[in-house]
PDB file of C-alpha atoms in Angstrom:
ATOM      1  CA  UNK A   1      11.239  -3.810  12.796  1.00 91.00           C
ATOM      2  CA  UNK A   2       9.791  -6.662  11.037  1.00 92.00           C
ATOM      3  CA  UNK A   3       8.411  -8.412  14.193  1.00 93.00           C
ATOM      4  CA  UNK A   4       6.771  -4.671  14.563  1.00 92.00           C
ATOM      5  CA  UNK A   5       5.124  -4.342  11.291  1.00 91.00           C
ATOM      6  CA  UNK A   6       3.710  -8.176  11.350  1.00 93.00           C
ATOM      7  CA  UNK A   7       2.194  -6.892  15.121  1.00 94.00           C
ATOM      8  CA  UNK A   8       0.468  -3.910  13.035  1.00 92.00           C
ATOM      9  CA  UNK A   9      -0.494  -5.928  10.414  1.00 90.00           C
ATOM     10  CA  UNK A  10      -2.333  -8.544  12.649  1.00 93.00           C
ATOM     11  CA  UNK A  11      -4.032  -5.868  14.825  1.00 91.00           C
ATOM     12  CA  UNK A  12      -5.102  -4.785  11.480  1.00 90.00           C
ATOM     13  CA  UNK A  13      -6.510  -7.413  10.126  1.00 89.00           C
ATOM     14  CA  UNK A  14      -8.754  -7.992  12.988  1.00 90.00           C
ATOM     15  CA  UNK A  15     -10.325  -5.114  12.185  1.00 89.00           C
ATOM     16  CA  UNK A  16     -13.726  -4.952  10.159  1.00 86.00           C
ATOM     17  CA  UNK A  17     -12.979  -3.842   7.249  1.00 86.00           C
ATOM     18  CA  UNK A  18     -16.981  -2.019   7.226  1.00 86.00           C
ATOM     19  CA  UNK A  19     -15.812  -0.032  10.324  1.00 87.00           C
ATOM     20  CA  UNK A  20     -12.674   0.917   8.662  1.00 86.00           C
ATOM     21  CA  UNK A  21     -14.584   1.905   5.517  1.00 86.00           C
ATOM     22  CA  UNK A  22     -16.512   4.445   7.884  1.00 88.00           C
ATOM     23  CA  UNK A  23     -13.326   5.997   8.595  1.00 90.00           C
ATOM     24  CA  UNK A  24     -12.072   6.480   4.626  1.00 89.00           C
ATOM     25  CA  UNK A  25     -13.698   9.431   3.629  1.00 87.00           C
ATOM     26  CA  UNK A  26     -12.388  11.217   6.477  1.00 91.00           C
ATOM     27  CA  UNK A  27      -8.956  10.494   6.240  1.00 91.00           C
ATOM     28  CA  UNK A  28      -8.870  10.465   2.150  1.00 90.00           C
ATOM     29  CA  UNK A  29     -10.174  14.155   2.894  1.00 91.00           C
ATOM     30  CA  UNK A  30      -7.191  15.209   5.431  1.00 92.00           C
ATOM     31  CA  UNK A  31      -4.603  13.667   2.904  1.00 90.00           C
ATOM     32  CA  UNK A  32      -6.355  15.267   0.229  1.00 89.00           C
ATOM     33  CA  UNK A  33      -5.632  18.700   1.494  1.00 91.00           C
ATOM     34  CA  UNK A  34      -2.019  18.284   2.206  1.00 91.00           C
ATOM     35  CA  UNK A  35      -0.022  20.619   4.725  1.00 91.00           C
ATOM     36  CA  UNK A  36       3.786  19.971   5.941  1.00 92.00           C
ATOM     37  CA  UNK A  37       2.363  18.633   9.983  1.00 92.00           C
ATOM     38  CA  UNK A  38       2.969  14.957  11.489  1.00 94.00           C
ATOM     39  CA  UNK A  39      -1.326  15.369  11.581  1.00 94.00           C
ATOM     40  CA  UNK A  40      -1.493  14.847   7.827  1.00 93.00           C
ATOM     41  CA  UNK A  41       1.808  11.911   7.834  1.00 94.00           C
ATOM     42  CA  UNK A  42      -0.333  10.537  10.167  1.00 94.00           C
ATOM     43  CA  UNK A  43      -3.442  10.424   8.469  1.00 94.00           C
ATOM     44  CA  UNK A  44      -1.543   9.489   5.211  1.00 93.00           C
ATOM     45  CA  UNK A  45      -0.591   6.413   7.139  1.00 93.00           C
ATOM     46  CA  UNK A  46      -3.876   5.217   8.243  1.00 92.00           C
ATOM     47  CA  UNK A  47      -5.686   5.806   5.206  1.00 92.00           C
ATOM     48  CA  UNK A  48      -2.943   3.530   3.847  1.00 91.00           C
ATOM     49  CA  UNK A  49      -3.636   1.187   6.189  1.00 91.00           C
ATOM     50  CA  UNK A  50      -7.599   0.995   5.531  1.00 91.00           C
ATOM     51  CA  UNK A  51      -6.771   1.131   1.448  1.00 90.00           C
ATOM     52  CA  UNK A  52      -4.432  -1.847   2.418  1.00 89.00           C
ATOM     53  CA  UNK A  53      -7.174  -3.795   4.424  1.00 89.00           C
ATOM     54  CA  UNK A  54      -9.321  -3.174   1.535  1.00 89.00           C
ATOM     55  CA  UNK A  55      -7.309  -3.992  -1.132  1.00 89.00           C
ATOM     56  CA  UNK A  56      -6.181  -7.144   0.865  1.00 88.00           C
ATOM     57  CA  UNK A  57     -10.124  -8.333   0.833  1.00 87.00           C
ATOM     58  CA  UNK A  58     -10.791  -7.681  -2.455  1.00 86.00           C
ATOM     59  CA  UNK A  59      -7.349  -9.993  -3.651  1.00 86.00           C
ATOM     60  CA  UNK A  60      -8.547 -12.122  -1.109  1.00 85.00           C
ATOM     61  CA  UNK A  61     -11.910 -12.730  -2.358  1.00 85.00           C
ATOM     62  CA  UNK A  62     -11.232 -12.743  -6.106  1.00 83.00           C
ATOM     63  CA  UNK A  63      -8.810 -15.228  -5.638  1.00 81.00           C
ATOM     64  CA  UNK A  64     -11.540 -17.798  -3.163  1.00 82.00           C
ATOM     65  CA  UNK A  65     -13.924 -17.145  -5.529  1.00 81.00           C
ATOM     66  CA  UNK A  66     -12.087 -18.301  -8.763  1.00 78.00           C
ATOM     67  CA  UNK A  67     -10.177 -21.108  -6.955  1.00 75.00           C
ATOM     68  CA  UNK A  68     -13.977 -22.113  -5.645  1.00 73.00           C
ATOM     69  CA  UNK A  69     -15.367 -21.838  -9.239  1.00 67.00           C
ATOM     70  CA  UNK A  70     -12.923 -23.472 -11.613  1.00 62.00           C
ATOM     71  CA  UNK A  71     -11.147 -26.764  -9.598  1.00 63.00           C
ATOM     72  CA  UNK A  72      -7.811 -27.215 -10.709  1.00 62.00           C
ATOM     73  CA  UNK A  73      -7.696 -23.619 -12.981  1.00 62.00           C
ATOM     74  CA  UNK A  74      -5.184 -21.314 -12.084  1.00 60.00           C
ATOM     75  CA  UNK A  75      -6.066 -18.072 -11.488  1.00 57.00           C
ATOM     76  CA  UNK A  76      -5.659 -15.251 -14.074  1.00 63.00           C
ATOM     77  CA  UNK A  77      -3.589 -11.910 -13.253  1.00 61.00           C
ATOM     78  CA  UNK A  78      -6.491  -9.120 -13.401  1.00 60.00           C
ATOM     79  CA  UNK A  79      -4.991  -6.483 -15.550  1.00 59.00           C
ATOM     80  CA  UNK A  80      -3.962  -3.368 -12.997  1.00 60.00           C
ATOM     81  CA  UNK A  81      -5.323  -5.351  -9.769  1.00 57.00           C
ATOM     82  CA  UNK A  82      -1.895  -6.048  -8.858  1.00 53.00           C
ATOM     83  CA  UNK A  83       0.883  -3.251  -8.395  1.00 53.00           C
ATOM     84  CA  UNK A  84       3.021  -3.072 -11.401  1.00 52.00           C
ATOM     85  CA  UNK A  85       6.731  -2.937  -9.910  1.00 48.00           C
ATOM     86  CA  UNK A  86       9.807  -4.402 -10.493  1.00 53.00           C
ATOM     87  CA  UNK A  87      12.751  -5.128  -7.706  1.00 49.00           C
ATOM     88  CA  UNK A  88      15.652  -3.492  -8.230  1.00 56.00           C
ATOM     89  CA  UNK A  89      18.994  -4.327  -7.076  1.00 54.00           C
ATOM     90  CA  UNK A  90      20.808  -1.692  -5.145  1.00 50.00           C
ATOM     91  CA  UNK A  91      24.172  -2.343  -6.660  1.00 54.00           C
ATOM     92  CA  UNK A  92      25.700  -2.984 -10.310  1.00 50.00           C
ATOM     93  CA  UNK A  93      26.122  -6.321 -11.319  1.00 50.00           C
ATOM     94  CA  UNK A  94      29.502  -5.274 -12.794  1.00 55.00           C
ATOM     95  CA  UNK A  95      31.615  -3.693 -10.668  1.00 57.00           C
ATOM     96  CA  UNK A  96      29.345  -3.649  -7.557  1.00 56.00           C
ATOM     97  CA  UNK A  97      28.635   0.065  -7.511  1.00 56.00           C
ATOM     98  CA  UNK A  98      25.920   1.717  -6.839  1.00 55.00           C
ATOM     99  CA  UNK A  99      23.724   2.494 -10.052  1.00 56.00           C
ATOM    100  CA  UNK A 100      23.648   6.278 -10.971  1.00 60.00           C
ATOM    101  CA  UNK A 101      20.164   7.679  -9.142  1.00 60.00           C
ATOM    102  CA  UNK A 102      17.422   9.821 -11.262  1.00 58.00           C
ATOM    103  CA  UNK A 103      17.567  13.073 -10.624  1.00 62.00           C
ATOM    104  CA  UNK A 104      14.516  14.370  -8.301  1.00 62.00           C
ATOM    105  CA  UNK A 105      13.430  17.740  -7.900  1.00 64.00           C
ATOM    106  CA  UNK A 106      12.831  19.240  -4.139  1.00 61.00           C
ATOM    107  CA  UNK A 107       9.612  20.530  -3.117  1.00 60.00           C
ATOM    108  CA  UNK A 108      10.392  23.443  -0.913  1.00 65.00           C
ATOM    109  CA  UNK A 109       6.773  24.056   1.756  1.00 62.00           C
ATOM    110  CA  UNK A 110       5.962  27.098   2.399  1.00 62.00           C
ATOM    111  CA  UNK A 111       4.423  29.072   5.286  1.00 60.00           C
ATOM    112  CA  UNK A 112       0.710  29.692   5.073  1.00 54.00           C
TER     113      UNK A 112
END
């Protein structure tokens, strides 16, 4: 799977990122207006993929830039650039069970 994913992610980034740009409004518009099909997964997906691309440049070029500027400086976190998340591990450092799970609430879809 991993082999996979680093396939995708190379295709990807050969990409332009300007003629992927062309392609955002259209797919943030099918994932705005969601409906239970494997069309709107799918589109979820690749606009995922082009915010990725972008988001990828943008870290990219901050960093270059400030490592180009400032010799020597390291470079700041930008408050909220980055994602905010933690890892978690999966089981209890105690007894090696699985942590109670937060309660989620089901989404039933309905017909149209």
């Amino acid at each position: 799977m991993e082999k996979l994913l680093v396939r995708l992610v190379r295709q990807l980034d050969a990409l332009d990122e300007a003629s992927l740009m062309s392609l955002w409004s259209k797919y943030a518009t099918i994932v705005d207006r969601f409906e239970p099909t494997k069309r709107w997964e799918e589109a979820a997906l690749v606009f995922s993929l082009i915010q990725g691309k972008r988001w990828k440049n943008q870290l990219f070029n901050y960093y270059w830039a400030l490592q180009s500027s400032v010799p020597g400086k390291q470079p700041e976190k930008l408050p909220g650039f980055t994602p905010d998340f933690q890892l978690e591990s999966v089981t209890d450092s105690t007894d090696g069970a699985t942590p109670d799970k937060v309660a989620c609430r089901v989404l039933p879809f309905k017909k149209r």
